[in-house]
Short mmCIF file of C-alpha atoms and ligand atoms in Angstrom, two decimals:
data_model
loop_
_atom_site.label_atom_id
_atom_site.label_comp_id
_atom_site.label_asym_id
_atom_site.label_seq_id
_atom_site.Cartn_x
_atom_site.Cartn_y
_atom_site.Cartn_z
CA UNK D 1 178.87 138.08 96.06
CA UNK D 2 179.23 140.54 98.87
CA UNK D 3 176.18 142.25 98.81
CA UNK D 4 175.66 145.95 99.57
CA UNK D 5 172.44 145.69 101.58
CA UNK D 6 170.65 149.42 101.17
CA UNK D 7 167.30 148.85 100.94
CA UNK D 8 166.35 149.19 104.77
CA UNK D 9 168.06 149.08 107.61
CA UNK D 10 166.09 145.62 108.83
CA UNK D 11 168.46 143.91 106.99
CA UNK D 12 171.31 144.14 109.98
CA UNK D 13 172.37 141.03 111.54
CA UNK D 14 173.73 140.66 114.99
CA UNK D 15 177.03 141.52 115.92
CA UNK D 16 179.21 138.54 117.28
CA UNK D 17 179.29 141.07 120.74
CA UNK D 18 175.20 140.94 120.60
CA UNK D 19 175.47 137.16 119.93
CA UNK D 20 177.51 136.44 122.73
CA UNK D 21 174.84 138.57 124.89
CA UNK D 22 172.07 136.67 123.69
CA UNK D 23 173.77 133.29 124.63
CA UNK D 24 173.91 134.09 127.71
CA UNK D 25 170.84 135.78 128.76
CA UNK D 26 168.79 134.12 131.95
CA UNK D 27 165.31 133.01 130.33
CA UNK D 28 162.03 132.24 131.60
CA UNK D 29 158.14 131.94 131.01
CA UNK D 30 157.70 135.43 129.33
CA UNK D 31 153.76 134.57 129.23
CA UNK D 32 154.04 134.10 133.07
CA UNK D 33 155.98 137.48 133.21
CA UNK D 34 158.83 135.64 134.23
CA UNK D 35 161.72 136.16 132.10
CA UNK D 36 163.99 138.21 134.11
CA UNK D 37 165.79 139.48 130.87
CA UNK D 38 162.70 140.47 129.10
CA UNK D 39 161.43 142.20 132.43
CA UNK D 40 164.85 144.19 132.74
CA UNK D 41 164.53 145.46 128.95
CA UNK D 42 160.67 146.44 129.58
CA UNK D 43 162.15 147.79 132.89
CA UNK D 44 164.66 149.84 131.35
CA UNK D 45 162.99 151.28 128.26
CA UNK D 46 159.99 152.87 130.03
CA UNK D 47 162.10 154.75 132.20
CA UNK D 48 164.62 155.58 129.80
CA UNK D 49 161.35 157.34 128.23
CA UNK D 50 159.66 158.36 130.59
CA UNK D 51 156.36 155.61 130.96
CA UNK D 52 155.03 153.81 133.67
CA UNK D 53 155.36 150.10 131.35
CA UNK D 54 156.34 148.75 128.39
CA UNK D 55 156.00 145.28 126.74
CA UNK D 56 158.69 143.61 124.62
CA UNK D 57 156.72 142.06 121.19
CA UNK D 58 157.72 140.19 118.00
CA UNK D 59 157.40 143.05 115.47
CA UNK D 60 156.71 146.52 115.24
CA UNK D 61 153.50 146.39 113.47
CA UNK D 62 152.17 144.27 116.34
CA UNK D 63 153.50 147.12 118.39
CA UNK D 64 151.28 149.78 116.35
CA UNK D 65 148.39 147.33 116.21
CA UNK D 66 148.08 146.33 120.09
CA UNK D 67 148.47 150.24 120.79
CA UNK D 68 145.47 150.80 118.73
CA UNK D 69 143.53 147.96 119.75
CA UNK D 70 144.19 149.37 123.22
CA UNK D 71 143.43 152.66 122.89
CA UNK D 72 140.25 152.40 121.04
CA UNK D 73 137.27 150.32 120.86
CA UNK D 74 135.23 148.46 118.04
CA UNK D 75 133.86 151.67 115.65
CA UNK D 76 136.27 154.06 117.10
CA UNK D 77 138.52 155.96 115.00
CA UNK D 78 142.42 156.92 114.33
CA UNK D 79 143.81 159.87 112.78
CA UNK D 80 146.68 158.58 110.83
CA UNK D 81 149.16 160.23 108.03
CA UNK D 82 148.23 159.06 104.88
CA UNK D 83 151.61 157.18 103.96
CA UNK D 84 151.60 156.53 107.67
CA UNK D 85 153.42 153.11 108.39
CA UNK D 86 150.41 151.92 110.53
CA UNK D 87 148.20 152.98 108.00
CA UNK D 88 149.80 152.11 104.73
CA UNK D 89 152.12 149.35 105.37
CA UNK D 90 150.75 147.27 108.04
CA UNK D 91 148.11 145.47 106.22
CA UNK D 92 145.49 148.04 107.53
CA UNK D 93 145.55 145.63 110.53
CA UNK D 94 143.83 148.28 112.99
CA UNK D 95 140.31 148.15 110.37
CA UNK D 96 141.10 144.24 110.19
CA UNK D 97 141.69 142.72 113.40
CA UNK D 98 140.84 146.15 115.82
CA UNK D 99 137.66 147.33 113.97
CA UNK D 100 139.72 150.73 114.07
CA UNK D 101 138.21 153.45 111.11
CA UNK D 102 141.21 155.00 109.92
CA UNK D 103 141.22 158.94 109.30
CA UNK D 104 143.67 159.49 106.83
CA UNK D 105 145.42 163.05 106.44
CA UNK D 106 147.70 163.40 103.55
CA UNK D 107 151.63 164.15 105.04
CA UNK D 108 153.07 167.25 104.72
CA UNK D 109 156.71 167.54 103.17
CA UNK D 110 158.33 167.21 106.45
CA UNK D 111 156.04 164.33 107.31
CA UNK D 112 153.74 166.39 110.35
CA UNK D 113 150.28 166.10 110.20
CA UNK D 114 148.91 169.57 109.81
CA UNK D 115 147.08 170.54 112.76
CA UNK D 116 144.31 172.78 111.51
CA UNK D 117 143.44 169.46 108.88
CA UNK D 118 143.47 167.13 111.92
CA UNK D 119 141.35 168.99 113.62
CA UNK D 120 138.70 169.75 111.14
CA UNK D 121 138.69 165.86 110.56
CA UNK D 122 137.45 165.07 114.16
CA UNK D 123 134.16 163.89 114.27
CA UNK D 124 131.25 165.35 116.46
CA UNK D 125 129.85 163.35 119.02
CA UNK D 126 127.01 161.78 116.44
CA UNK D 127 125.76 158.05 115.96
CA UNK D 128 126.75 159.39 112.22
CA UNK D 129 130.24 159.13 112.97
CA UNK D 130 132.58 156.74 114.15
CA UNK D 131 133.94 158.21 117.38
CA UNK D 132 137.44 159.93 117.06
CA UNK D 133 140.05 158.60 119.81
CA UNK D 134 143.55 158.89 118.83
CA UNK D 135 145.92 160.75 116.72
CA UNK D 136 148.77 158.85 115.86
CA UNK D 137 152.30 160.22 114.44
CA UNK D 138 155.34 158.70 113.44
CA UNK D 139 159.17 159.92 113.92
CA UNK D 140 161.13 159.77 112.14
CA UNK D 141 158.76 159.83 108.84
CA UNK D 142 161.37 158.93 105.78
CA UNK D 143 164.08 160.04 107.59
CA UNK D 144 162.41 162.93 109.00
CA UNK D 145 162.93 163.94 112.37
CA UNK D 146 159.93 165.89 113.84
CA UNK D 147 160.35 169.08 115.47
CA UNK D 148 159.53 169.45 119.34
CA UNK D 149 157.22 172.40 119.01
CA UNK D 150 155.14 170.60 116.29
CA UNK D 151 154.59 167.70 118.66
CA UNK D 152 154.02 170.67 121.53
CA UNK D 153 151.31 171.77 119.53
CA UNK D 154 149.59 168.24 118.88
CA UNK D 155 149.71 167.51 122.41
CA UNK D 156 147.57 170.57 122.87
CA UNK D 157 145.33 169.63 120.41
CA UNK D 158 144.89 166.33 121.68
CA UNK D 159 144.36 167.55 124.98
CA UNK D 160 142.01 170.42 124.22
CA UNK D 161 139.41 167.84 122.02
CA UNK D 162 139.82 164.65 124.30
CA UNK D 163 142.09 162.23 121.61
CA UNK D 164 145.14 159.91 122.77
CA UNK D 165 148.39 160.45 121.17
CA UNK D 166 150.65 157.33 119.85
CA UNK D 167 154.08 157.31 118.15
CA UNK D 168 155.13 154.76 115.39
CA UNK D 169 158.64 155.56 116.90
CA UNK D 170 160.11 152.93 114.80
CA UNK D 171 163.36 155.46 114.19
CA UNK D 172 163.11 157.19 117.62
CA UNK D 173 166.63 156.91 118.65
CA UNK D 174 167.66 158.16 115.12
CA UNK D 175 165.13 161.51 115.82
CA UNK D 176 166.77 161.61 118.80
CA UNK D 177 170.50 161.04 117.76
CA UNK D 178 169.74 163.97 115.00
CA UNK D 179 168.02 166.50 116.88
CA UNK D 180 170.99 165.72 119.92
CA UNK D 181 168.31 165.47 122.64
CA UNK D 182 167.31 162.72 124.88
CA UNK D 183 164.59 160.49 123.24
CA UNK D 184 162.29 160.98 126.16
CA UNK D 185 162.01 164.31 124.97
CA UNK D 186 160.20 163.11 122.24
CA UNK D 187 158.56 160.39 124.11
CA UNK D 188 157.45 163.44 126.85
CA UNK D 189 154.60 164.87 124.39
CA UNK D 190 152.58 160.64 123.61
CA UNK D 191 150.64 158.55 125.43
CA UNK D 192 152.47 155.07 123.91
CA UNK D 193 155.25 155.11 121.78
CA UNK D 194 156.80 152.05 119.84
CA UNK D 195 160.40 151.16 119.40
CA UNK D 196 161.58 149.40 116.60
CA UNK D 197 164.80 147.33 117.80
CA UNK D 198 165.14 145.26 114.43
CA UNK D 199 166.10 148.27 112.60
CA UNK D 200 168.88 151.02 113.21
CA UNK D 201 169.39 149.67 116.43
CA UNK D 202 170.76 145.97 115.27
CA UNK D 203 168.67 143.45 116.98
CA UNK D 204 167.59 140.34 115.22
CA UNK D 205 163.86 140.76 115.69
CA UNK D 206 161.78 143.15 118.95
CA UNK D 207 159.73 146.07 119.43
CA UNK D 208 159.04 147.51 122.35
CA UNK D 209 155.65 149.44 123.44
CA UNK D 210 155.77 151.89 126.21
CA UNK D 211 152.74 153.74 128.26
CA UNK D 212 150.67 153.94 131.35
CA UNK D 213 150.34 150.27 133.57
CA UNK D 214 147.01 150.55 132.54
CA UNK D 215 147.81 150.58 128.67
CA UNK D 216 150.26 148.53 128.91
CA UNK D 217 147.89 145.35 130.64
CA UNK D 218 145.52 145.64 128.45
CA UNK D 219 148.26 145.49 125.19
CA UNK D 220 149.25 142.45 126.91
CA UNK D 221 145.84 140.76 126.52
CA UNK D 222 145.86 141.69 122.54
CA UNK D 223 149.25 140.61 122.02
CA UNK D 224 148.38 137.30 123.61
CA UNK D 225 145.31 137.67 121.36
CA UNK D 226 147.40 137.84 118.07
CA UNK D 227 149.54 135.33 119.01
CA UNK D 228 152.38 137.04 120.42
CA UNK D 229 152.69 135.69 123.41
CA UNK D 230 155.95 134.34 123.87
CA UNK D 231 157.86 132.28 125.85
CA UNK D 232 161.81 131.94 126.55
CA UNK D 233 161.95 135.73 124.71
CA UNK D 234 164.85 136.52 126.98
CA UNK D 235 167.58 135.38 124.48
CA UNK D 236 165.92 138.20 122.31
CA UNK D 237 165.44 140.66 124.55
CA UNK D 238 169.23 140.32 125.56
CA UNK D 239 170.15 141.49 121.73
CA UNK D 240 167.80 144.72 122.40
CA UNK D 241 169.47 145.50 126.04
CA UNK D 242 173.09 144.95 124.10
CA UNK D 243 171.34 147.71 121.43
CA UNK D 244 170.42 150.00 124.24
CA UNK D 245 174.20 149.86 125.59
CA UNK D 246 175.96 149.90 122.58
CA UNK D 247 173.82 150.63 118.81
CA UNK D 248 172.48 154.47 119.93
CA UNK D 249 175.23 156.93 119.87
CA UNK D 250 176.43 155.21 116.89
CA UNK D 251 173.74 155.73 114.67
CA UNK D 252 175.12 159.29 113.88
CA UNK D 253 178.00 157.38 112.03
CA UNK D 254 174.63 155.58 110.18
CA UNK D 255 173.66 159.50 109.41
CA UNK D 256 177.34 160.83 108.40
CA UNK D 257 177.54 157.78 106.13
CA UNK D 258 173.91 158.83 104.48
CA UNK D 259 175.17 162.93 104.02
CA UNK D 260 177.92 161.58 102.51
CA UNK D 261 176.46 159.11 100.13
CA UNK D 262 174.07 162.03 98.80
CA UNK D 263 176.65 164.45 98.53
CA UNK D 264 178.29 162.36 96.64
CA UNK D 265 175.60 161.90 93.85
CA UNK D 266 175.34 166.00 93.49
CA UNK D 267 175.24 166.34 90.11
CA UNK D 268 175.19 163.47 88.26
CA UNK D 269 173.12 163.65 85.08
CA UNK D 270 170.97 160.26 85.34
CA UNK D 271 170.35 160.13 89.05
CA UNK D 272 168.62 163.25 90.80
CA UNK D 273 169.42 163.36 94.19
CA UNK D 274 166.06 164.02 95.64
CA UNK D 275 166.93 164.53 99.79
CA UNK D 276 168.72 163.09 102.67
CA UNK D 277 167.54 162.73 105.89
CA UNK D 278 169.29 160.51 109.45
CA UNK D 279 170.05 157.55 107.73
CA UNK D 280 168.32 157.74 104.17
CA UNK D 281 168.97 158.71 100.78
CA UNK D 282 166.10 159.23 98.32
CA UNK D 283 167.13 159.32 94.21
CA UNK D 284 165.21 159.66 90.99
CA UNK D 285 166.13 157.66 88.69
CA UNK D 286 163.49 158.59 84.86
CA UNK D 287 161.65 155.66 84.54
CA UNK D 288 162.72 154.91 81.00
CA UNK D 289 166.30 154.27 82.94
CA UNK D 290 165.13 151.96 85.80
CA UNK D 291 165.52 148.94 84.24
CA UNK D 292 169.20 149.11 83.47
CA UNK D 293 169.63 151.15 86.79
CA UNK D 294 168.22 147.84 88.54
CA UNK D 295 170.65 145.95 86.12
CA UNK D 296 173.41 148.14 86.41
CA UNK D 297 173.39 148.04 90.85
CA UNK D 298 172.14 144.01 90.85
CA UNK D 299 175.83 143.33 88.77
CA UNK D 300 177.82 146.15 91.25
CA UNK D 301 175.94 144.36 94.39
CA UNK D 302 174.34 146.85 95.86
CA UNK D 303 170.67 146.21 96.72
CA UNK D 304 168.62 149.16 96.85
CA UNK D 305 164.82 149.99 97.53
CA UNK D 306 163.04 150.49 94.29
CA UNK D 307 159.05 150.50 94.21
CA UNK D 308 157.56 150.89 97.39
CA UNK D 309 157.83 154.49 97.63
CA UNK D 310 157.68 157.37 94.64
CA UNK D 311 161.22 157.73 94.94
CA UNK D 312 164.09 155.22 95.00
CA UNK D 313 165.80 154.85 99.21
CA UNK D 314 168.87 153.94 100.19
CA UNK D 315 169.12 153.25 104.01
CA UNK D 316 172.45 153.20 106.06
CA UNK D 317 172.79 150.82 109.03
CA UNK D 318 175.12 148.73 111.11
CA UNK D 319 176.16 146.43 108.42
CA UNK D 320 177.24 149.81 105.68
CA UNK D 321 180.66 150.99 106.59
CA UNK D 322 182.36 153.70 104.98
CA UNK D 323 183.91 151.08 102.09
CA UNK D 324 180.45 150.04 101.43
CA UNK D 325 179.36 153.81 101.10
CA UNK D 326 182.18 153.98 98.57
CA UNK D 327 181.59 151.20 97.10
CA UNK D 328 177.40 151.79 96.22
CA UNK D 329 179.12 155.60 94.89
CA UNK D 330 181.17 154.22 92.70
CA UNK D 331 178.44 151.75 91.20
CA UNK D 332 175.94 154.52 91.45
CA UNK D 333 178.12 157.33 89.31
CA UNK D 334 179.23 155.02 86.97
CA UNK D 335 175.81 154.12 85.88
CA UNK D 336 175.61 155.72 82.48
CA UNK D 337 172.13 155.08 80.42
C1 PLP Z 1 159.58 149.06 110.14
C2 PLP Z 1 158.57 149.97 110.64
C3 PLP Z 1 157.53 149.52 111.47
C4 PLP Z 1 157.37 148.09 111.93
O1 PLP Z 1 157.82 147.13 111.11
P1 PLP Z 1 158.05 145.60 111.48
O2 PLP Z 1 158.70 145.10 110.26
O3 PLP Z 1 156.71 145.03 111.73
O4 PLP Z 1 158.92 145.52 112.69
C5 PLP Z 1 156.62 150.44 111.89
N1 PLP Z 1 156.72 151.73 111.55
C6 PLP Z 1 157.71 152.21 110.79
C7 PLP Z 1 157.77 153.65 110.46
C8 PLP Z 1 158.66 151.34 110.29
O5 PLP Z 1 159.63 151.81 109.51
#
């Protein structure tokens, strides 16, 4: 069958064009620093946003977790959103490998942290307490682009009571594509952001962590740490450079495809459209249904996200064009319990 792939966008394979890039990409000793393709992607992403370094690394959870581990010490503490990615779905790696307390804050709607919570969750300087160090954010949160005067104002805050800032920019370049700026615009307001290459953007595996030299060496030493040191990564790195020239304008297609997925589900009477945001669609399906909703999308091939989060996501990507899109509408409005 010719599957429908909507449950994340992760699921993207590399374009023959990306393929071709990858085959020929000049390799070396990535653990010796000298793979001159990896160096030119590290190279090019911190300026594109603005940071002194940046290190190329399997996965973006290794991303979040050697940011962490560098930014705080054994019995420090993060401030994290409660269905945070780092926090949530990472294994709680920063309490298991980086001795990392997390502070959770439950998410607003539009995924912010609320400022006044954060800050009445900082700890005093106390032997009590673990010590507060770092507020950490993510953009886009479920499809949710954050606004630039919320991160304005966490920036402050951070500033004004001495925590770092971090971004699990996973979707940055679809914030970025949907709010029409520049992503170091976003990037402007953190002290480390992460890049998620694997997703939107196309690439067959590759994160990318940005921030000072300083951050940056000592992320080095944990990723070695947790195994991540790696060694011909060039061929890799060559899919995310082919990403950076070619897979970021066109994730507003990703987000036209999305808008017109849910406006095509408006008022159907077993599926409750729920919201749309860049490149995801979230549905209700009553749980007395989902079985024979699973049923019902498994026989039309389409593959959709159902049980991770409270509501049911549908992601657009790379591999979706606008057949697929009509495709997963047809199978979704002719689902009749
Ligand atoms: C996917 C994702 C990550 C990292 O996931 P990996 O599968 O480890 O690359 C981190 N944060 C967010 C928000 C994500 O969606």
């Amino acid at each position: 069958m010719d599957w429908i792939d909507l449950r994340s966008d992760t699921v993207t394979r590399p374009t023959p064009a990306m393929r071709e890039a990858m085959a020929r990409a000049e390799v070396g000793d990535d653990v010796y620093g000298e793979d001159p393709t990896v160096n030119a992607l590290q190279h090019r992403l911190a300026v594109k946003l603005g940071f002194e370094d940046a290190l190329f690394v399997p996965s973006g959870t290794q991303a979040n977790l050697i940011a962490l581990m560098a930014h705080c010490q054994r019995g420090d503490e993060y401030l994290v959103g409660m269905d945070a990615h780092t926090y949530k779905f990472e294994g709680g790696g920063a309490a298991v490998l980086g001795s990392i307390q997390p502070q959770p804050i439950p998410n607003a709607g539009d995924g912010s942290l609320p400022l006044a919570t954060v800050e009445a969750a900082i700890k005093p300087l106390d032997p009590h307490f673990a010590r507060s160090r770092l507020l950490c954010l993510e953009n886009t949160w479920h499809g949710r682009p954050l606004t630039l005067d919320y991160l304005r104002d966490a920036r402050a805050l951070c500033d004004r009571r001495g925590l770092r800032l971090h971004l699990d920019g996973a979707r940055l370049f679809n914030a970025a594509v949907a709010l029409q700026i520049p992503a170091r615009d976003i990037a402007q307001f953190f002290d480390s952001v992460s890049v998620c290459f694997s997703k939107g953007l196309g690439a067959p595996v590759g994160s990318v962590l940005c921030g000072s030299r300083a951050l940056i060496d000592e992320a080095r030493r944990w990723r070695k740490v947790c195994g991540g040191g790696w060694r011909q990564a060039g061929m890799l790195a060559a899919a995310c450079l082919h990403a950076l020239d070619h897979h970021i304008e066109r994730l507003a297609e990703d987000h036209t495809r999305a808008a017109r997925l849910a406006a095509g589900l408006r008022g159907l009477p077993a599926i409750k459209l729920v919201g749309q945001h860049t490149n995801m669609v979230f549905i209700e399906v009553a749980s007395a249904h989902l079985p024979a909703f699973r049923v019902h999308m498994e026989a039309a091939g389409v593959k959709l996200s159902i049980g991770y989060l409270p509501n049911i996501r549908m992601v657009t990507h790379l591999d979706i064009d606008d057949a697929a899109v009509e495709r997963a509408l047809t199978a979704l409005r002719s689902f009749a319990p």
